[in-house]
mmCIF file of C-alpha atoms in Angstrom:
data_model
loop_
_atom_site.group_PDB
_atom_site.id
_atom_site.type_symbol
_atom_site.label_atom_id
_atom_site.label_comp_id
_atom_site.label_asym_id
_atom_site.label_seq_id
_atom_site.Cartn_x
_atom_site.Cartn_y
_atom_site.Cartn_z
ATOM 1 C CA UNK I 1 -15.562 28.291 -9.041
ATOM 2 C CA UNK I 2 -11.929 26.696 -9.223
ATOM 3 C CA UNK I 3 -12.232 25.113 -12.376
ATOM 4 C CA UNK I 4 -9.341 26.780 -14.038
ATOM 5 C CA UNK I 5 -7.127 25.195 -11.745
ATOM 6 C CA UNK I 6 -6.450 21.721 -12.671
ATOM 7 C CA UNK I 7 -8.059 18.465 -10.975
ATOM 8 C CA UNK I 8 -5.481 16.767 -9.246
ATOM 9 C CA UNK I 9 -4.610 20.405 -7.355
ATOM 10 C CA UNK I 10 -8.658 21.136 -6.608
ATOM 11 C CA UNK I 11 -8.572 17.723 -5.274
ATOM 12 C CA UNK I 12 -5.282 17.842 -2.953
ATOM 13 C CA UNK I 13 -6.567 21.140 -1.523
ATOM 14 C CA UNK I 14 -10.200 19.200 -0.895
ATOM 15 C CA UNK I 15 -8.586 16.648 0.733
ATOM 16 C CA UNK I 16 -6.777 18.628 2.964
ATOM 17 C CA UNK I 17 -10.053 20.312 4.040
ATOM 18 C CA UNK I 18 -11.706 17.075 4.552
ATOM 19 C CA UNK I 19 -8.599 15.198 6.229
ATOM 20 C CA UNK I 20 -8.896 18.352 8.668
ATOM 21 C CA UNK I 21 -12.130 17.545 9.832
ATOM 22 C CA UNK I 22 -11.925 13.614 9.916
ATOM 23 C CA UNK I 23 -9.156 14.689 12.456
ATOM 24 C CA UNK I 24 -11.835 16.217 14.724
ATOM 25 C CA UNK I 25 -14.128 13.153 14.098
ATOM 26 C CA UNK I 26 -11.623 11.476 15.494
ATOM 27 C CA UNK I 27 -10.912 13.581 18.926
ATOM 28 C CA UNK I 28 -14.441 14.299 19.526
ATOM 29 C CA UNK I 29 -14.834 10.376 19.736
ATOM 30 C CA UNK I 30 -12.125 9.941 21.981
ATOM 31 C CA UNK I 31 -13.664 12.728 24.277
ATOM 32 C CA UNK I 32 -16.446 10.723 24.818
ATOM 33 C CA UNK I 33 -15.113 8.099 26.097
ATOM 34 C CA UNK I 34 -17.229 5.879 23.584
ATOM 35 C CA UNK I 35 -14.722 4.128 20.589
ATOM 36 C CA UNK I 36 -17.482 1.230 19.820
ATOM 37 C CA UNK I 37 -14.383 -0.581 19.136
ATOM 38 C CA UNK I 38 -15.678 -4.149 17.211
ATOM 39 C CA UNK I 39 -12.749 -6.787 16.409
ATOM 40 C CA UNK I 40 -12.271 -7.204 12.522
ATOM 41 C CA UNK I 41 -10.008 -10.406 12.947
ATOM 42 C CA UNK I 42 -6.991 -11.233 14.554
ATOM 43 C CA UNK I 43 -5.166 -7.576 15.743
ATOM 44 C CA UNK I 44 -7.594 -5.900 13.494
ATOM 45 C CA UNK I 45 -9.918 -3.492 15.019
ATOM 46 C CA UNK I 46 -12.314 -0.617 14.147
ATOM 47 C CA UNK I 47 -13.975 2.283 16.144
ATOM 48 C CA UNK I 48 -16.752 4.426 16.094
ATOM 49 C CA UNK I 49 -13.987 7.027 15.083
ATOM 50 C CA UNK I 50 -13.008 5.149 12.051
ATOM 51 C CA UNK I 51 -16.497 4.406 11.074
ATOM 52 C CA UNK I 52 -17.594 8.242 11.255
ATOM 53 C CA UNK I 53 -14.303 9.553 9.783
ATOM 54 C CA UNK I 54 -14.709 7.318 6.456
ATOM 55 C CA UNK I 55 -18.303 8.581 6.196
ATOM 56 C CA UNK I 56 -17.061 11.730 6.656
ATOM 57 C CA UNK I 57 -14.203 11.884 4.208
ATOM 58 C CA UNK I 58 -15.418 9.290 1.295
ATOM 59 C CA UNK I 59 -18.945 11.255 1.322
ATOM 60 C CA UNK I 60 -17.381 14.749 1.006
ATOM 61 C CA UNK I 61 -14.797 13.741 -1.519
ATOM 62 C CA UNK I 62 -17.825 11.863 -3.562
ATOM 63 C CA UNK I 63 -19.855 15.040 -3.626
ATOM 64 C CA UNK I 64 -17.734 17.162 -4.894
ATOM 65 C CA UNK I 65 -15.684 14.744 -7.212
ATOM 66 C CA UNK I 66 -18.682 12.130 -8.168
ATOM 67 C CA UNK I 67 -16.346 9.667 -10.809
ATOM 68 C CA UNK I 68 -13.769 9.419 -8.564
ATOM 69 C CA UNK I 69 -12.802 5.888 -7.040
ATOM 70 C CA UNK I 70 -12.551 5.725 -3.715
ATOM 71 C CA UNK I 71 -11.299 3.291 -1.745
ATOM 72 C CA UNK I 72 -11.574 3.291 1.865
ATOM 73 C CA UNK I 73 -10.590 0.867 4.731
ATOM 74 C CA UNK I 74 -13.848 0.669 5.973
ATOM 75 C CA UNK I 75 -14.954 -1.051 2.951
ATOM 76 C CA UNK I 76 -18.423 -2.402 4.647
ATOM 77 C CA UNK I 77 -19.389 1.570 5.024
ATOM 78 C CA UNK I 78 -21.181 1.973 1.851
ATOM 79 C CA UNK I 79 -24.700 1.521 2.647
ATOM 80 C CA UNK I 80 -24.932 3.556 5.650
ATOM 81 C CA UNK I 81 -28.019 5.871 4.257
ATOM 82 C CA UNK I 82 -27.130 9.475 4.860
ATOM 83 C CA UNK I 83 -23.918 11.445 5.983
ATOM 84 C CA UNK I 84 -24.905 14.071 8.877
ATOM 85 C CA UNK I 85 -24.372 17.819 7.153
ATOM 86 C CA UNK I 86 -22.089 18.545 9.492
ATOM 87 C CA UNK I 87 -19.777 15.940 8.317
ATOM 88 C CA UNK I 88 -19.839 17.256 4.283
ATOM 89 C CA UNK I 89 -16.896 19.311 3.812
ATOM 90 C CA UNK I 90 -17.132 21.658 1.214
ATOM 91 C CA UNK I 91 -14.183 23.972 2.044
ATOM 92 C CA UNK I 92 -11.349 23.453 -0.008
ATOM 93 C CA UNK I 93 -7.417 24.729 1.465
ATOM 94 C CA UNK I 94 -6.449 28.009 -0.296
ATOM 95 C CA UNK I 95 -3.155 27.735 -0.163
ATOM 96 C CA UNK I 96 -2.925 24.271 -1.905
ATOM 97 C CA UNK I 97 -4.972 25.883 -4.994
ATOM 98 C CA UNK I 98 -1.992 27.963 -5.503
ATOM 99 C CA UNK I 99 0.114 25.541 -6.021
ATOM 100 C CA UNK I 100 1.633 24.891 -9.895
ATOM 101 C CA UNK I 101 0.204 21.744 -11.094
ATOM 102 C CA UNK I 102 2.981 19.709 -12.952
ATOM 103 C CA UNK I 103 2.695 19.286 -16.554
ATOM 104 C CA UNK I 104 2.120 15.299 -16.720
ATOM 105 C CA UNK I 105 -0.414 16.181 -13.973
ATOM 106 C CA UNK I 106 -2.384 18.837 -15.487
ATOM 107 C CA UNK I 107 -4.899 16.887 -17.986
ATOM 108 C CA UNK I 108 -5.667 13.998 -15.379
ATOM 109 C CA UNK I 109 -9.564 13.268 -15.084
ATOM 110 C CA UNK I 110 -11.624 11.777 -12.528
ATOM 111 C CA UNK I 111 -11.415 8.521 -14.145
ATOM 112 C CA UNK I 112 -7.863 8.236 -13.813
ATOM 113 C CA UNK I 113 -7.673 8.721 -10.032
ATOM 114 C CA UNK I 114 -8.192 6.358 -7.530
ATOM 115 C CA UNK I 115 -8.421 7.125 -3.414
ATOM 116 C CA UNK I 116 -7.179 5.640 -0.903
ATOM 117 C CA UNK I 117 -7.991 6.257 2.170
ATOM 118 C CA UNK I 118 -7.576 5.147 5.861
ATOM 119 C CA UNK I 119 -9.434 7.146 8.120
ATOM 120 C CA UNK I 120 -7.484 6.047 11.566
ATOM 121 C CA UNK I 121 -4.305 4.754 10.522
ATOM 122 C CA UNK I 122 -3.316 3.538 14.127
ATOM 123 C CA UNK I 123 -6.113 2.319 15.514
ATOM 124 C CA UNK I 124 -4.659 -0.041 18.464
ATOM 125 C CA UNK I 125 -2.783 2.836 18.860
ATOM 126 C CA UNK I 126 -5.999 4.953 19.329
ATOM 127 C CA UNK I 127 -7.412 2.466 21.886
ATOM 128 C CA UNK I 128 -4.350 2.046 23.828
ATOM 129 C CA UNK I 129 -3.545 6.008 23.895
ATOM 130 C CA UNK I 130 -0.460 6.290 22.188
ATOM 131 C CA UNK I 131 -2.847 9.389 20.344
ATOM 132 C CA UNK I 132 0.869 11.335 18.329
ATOM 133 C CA UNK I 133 0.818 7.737 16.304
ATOM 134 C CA UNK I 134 -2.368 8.503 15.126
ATOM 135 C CA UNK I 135 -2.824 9.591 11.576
ATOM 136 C CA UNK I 136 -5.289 10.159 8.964
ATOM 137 C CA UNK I 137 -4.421 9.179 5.357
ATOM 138 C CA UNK I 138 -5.642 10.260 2.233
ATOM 139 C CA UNK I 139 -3.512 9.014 -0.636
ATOM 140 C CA UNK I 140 -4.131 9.992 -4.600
ATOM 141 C CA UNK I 141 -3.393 7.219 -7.271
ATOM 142 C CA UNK I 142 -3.126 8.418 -11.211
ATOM 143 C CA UNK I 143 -2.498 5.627 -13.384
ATOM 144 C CA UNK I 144 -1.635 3.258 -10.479
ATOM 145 C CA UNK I 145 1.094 5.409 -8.944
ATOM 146 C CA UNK I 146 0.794 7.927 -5.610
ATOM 147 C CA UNK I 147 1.428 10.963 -6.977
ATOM 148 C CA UNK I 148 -0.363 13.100 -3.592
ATOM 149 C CA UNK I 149 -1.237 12.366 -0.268
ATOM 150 C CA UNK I 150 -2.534 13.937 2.763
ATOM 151 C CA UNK I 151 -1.495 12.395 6.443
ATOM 152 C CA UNK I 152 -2.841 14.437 8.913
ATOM 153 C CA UNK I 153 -2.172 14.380 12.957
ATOM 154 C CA UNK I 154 -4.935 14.751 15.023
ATOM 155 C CA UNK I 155 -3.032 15.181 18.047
ATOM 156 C CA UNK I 156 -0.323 17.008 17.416
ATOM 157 C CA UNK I 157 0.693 19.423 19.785
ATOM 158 C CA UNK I 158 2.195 23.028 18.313
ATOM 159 C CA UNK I 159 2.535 26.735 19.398
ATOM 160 C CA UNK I 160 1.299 28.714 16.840
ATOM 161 C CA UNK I 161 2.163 32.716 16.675
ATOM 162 C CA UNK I 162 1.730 31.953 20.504
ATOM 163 C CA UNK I 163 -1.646 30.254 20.744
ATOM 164 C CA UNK I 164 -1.656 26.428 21.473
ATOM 165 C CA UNK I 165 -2.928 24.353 18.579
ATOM 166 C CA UNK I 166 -3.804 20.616 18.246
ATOM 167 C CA UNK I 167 -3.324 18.748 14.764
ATOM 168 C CA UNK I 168 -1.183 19.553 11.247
ATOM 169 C CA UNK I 169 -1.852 18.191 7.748
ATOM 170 C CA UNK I 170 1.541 18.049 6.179
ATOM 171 C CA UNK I 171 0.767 17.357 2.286
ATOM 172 C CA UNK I 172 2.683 16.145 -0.819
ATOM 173 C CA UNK I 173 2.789 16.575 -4.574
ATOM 174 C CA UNK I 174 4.875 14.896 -7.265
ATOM 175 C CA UNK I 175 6.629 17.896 -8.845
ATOM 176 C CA UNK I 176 5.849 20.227 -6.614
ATOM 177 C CA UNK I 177 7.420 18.932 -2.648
ATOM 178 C CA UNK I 178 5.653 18.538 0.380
ATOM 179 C CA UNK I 179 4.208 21.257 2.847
ATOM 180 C CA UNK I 180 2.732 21.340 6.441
ATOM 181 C CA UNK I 181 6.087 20.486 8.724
ATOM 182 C CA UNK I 182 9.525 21.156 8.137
ATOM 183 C CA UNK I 183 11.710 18.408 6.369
ATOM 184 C CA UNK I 184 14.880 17.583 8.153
ATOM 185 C CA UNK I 185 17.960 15.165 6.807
ATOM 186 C CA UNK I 186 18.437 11.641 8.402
ATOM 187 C CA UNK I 187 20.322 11.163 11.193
ATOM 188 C CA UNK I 188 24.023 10.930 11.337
ATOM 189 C CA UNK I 189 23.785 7.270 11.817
ATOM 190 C CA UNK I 190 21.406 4.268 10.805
ATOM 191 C CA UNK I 191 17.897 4.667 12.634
ATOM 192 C CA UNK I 192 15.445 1.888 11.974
ATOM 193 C CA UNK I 193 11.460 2.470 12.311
ATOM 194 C CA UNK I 194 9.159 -0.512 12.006
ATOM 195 C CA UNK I 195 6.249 -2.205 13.637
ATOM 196 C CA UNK I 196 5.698 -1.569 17.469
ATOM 197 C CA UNK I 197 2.799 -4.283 17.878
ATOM 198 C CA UNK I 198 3.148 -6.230 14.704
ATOM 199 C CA UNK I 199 6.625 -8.326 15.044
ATOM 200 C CA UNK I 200 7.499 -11.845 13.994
ATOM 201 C CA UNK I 201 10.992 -13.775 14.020
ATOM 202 C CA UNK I 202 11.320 -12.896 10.054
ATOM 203 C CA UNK I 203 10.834 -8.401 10.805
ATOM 204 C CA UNK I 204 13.412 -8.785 13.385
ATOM 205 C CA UNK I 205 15.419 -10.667 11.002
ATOM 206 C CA UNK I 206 15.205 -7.812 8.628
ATOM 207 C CA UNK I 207 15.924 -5.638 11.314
ATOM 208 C CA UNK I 208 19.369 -7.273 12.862
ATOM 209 C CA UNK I 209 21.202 -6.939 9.182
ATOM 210 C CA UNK I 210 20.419 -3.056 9.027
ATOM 211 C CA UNK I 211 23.397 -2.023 11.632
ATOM 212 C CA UNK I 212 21.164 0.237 12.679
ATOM 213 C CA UNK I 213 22.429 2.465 15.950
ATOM 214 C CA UNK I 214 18.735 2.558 17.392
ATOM 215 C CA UNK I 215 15.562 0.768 16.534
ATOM 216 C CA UNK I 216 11.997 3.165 17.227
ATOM 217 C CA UNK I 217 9.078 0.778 17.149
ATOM 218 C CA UNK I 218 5.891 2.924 16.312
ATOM 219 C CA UNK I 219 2.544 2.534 15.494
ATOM 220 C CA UNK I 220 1.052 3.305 11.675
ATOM 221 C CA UNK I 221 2.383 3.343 8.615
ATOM 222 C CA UNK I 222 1.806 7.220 8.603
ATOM 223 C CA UNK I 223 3.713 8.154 11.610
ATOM 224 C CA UNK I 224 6.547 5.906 10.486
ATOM 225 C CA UNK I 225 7.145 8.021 7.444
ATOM 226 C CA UNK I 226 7.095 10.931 9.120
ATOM 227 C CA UNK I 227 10.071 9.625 11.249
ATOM 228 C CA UNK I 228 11.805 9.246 7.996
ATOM 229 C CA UNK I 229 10.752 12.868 6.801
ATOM 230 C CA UNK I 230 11.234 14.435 9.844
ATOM 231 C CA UNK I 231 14.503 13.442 10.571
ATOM 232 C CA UNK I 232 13.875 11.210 13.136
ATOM 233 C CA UNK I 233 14.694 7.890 10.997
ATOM 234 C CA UNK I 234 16.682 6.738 8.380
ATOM 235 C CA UNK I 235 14.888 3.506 7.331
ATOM 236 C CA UNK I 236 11.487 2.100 7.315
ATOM 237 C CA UNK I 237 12.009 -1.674 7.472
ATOM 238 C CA UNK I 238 8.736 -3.919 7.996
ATOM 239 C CA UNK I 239 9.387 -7.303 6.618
ATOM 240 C CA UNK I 240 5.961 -8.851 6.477
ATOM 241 C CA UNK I 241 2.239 -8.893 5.441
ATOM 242 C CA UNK I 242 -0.127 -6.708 7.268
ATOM 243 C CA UNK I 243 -0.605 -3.373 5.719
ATOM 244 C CA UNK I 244 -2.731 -2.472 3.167
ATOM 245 C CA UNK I 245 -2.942 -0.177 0.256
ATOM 246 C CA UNK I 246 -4.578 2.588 2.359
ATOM 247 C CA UNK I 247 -1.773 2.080 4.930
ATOM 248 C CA UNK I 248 0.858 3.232 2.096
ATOM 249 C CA UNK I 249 -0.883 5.114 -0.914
ATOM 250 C CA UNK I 250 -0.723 8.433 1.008
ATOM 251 C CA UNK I 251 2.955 7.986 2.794
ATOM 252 C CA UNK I 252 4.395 7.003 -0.384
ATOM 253 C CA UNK I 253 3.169 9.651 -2.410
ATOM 254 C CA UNK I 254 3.892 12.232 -0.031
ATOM 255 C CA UNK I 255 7.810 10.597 0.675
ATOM 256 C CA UNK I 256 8.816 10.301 -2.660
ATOM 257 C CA UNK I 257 7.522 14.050 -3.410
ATOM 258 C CA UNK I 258 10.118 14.715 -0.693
ATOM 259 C CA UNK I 259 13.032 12.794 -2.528
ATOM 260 C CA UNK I 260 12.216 9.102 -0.977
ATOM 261 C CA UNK I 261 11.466 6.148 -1.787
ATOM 262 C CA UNK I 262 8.830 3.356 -0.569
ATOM 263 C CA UNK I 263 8.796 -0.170 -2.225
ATOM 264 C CA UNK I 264 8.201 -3.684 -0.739
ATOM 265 C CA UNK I 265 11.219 -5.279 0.706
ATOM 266 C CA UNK I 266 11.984 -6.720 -3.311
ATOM 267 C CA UNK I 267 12.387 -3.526 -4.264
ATOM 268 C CA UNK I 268 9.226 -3.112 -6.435
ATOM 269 C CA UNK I 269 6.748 -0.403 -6.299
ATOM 270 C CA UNK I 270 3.271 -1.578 -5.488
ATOM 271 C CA UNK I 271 0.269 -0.840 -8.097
ATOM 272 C CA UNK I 272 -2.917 1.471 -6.591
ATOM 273 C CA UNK I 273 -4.676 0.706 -9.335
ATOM 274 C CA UNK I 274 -8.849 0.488 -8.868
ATOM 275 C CA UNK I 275 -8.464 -3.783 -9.245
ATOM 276 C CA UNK I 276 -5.480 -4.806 -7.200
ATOM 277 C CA UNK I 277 -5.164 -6.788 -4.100
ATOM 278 C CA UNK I 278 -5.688 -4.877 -1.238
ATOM 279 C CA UNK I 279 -2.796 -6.636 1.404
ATOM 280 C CA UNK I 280 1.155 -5.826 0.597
ATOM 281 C CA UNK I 281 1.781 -8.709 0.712
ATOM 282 C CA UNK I 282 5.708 -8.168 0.374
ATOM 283 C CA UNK I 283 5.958 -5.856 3.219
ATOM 284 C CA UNK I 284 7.563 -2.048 3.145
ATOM 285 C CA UNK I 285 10.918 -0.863 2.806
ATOM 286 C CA UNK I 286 10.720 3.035 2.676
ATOM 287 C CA UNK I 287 13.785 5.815 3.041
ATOM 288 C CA UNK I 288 14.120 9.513 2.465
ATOM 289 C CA UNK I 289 16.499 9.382 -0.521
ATOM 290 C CA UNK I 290 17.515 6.686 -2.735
ATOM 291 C CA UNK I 291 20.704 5.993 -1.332
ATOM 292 C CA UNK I 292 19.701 5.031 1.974
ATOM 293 C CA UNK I 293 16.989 2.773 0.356
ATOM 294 C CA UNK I 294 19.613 0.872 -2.027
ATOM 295 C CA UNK I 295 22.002 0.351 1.603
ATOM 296 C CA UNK I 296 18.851 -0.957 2.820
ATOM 297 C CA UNK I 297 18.068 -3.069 -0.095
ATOM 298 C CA UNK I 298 21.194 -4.290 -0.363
ATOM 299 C CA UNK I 299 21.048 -5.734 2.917
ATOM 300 C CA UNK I 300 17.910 -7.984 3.232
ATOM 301 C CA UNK I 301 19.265 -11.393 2.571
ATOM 302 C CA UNK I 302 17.635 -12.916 -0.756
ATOM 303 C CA UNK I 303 16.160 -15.925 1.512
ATOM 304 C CA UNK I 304 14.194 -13.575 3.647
ATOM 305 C CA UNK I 305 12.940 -12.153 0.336
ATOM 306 C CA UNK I 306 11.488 -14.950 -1.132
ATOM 307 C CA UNK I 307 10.395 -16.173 2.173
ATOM 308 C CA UNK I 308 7.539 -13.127 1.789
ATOM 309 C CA UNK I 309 7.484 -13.398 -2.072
ATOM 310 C CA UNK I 310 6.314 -17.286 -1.312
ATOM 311 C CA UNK I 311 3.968 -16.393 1.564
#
């Protein structure tokens, strides 16, 4: 039905769709009142809401994209017999399909593309309430690199033509921009974002040499970038293992479609490629333009660098 308009477009607008209804996974868990939360290892937890979302989204995106690889946080998921109906998302977003596909975009096939996704990015977060840090990532690798993501907000709060309205899926495209919010420049002076639960003597380290005016310590890599796109931020600074590929596929692709910049605090990109580790290892240094991402560069002191390089 859309196959005149070209794969990595179809599959941005499906995973808009599907990110949609992972986000009501999500609430309708909460509303229970039953998170089957089940301790992964050390500050690493899962819930009945991540479980269901990752069924929902890797089993819609599989249907209707079968040679696609798909990664998904949940990796232990797989063999979960069937996905309830009501869970397969067939819709796709109409107003993504209209967007102009770059040209280095336009011939990509399924077997080029890898997914990433984390279906609760945030889940202490989720357990402890702190529900606007909450985010649902969908990130799209070609040829190793982010080139579109999806992090959508379960819980957040707008007014729409008058009527309340809970979540937004703000979206990304390399040569196209970003859509679903309303980009805003840094702030006037050097805001810092990083880790609210995660923090060792080496991230505040990384944290003191940034001059920053005001430090906001939040939860997911998500909502972090969207302090940087927003406005709210000027600097995403987290100088340790801990996140994952899943964590940073989608935030990466969708920040640098905005004009930003995510690396590890070396200053390399990270590969998404189907084979690579799954840990960044050399934590995240992220910024909405280039500039403010060589000041913070600049900045972390070389022995703090190969202090993570070595880890």
């Amino acid at each position: 039905m859309y196959g005149s308009v070209p794969l990595i477009v179809r599959l941005l607008a499906s995973s808009v769709s599907v990110a949609n209804r992972a986000g009501k996974i999500v609430r309708d868990v909460m509303s229970k009142g039953e998170l089957g939360i089940v301790e992964k290892g050390k500050d690493d937890y899962q819930t009945e809401a991540d479980r269901s979302a990752q069924r929902c989204i890797v089993a819609s995106l599989a249907a209707q994209y079968p040679n696609l690889k798909i990664i998904g946080e949940e990796d232990s998921l797989e063999d979960e017999g069937e996905v309830v109906s009501d869970w397969l998302v067939n819709e796709i977003d109409k107003e993504i399909l209209k967007l102009q596909c770059p040209p280095n975009l336009q011939e990509v096939k399924e077997e080029d593309i890898v997914v990433w996704v984390d279906p609760l990015d945030g889940t202490s977060e989720y357990t402890q309430g702190f529900l606007e840090h909450v985010t649902v990532l969908i990130g799209i690798a070609v040829n190793e690199t982010p080139v579109a993501g999806v992090i959508h907000q379960p819980y957040y709060k707008n007014i729409v033509e008058g009527d309340k309205k809970i979540g937004r899926t703000i979206w990304g495209l390399h040569g196209v921009g970003v859509g679903g919010f309303t980009p805003a420049p840094p702030p006037e002076s050097i805001v810092i974002t990083t880790t609210r639960s995660h923090s060792n003597p080496v991230v505040e380290e990384a944290l003191k040499v940034m001059n920053a005016s005001k430090v906001l310590r939040v939860g997911g890599a998500g909502y972090k970038v969207l302090q940087l796109l927003e406005g709210n931020a000027s600097i995403y600074v987290f100088a340790s293992p801990g996140c994952k590929k899943w964590d940073t596929c989608a935030p990466e692709a969708i920040l640098s479609a905005a004009g930003g910049k995510l690396t590890d605090i070396l200053g390399n990109f990270y590969k998404y490629g189907a084979n690579v580790t799954k840990p960044n290892k050399t934590g995240v240094l992220a910024a909405v333009n280039n500039e403010l991402h060589s000041y913070a560069l600049e900045r972390i002191p070389e022995k703090l660098q190969e202090t993570l390089a070595n880890k």
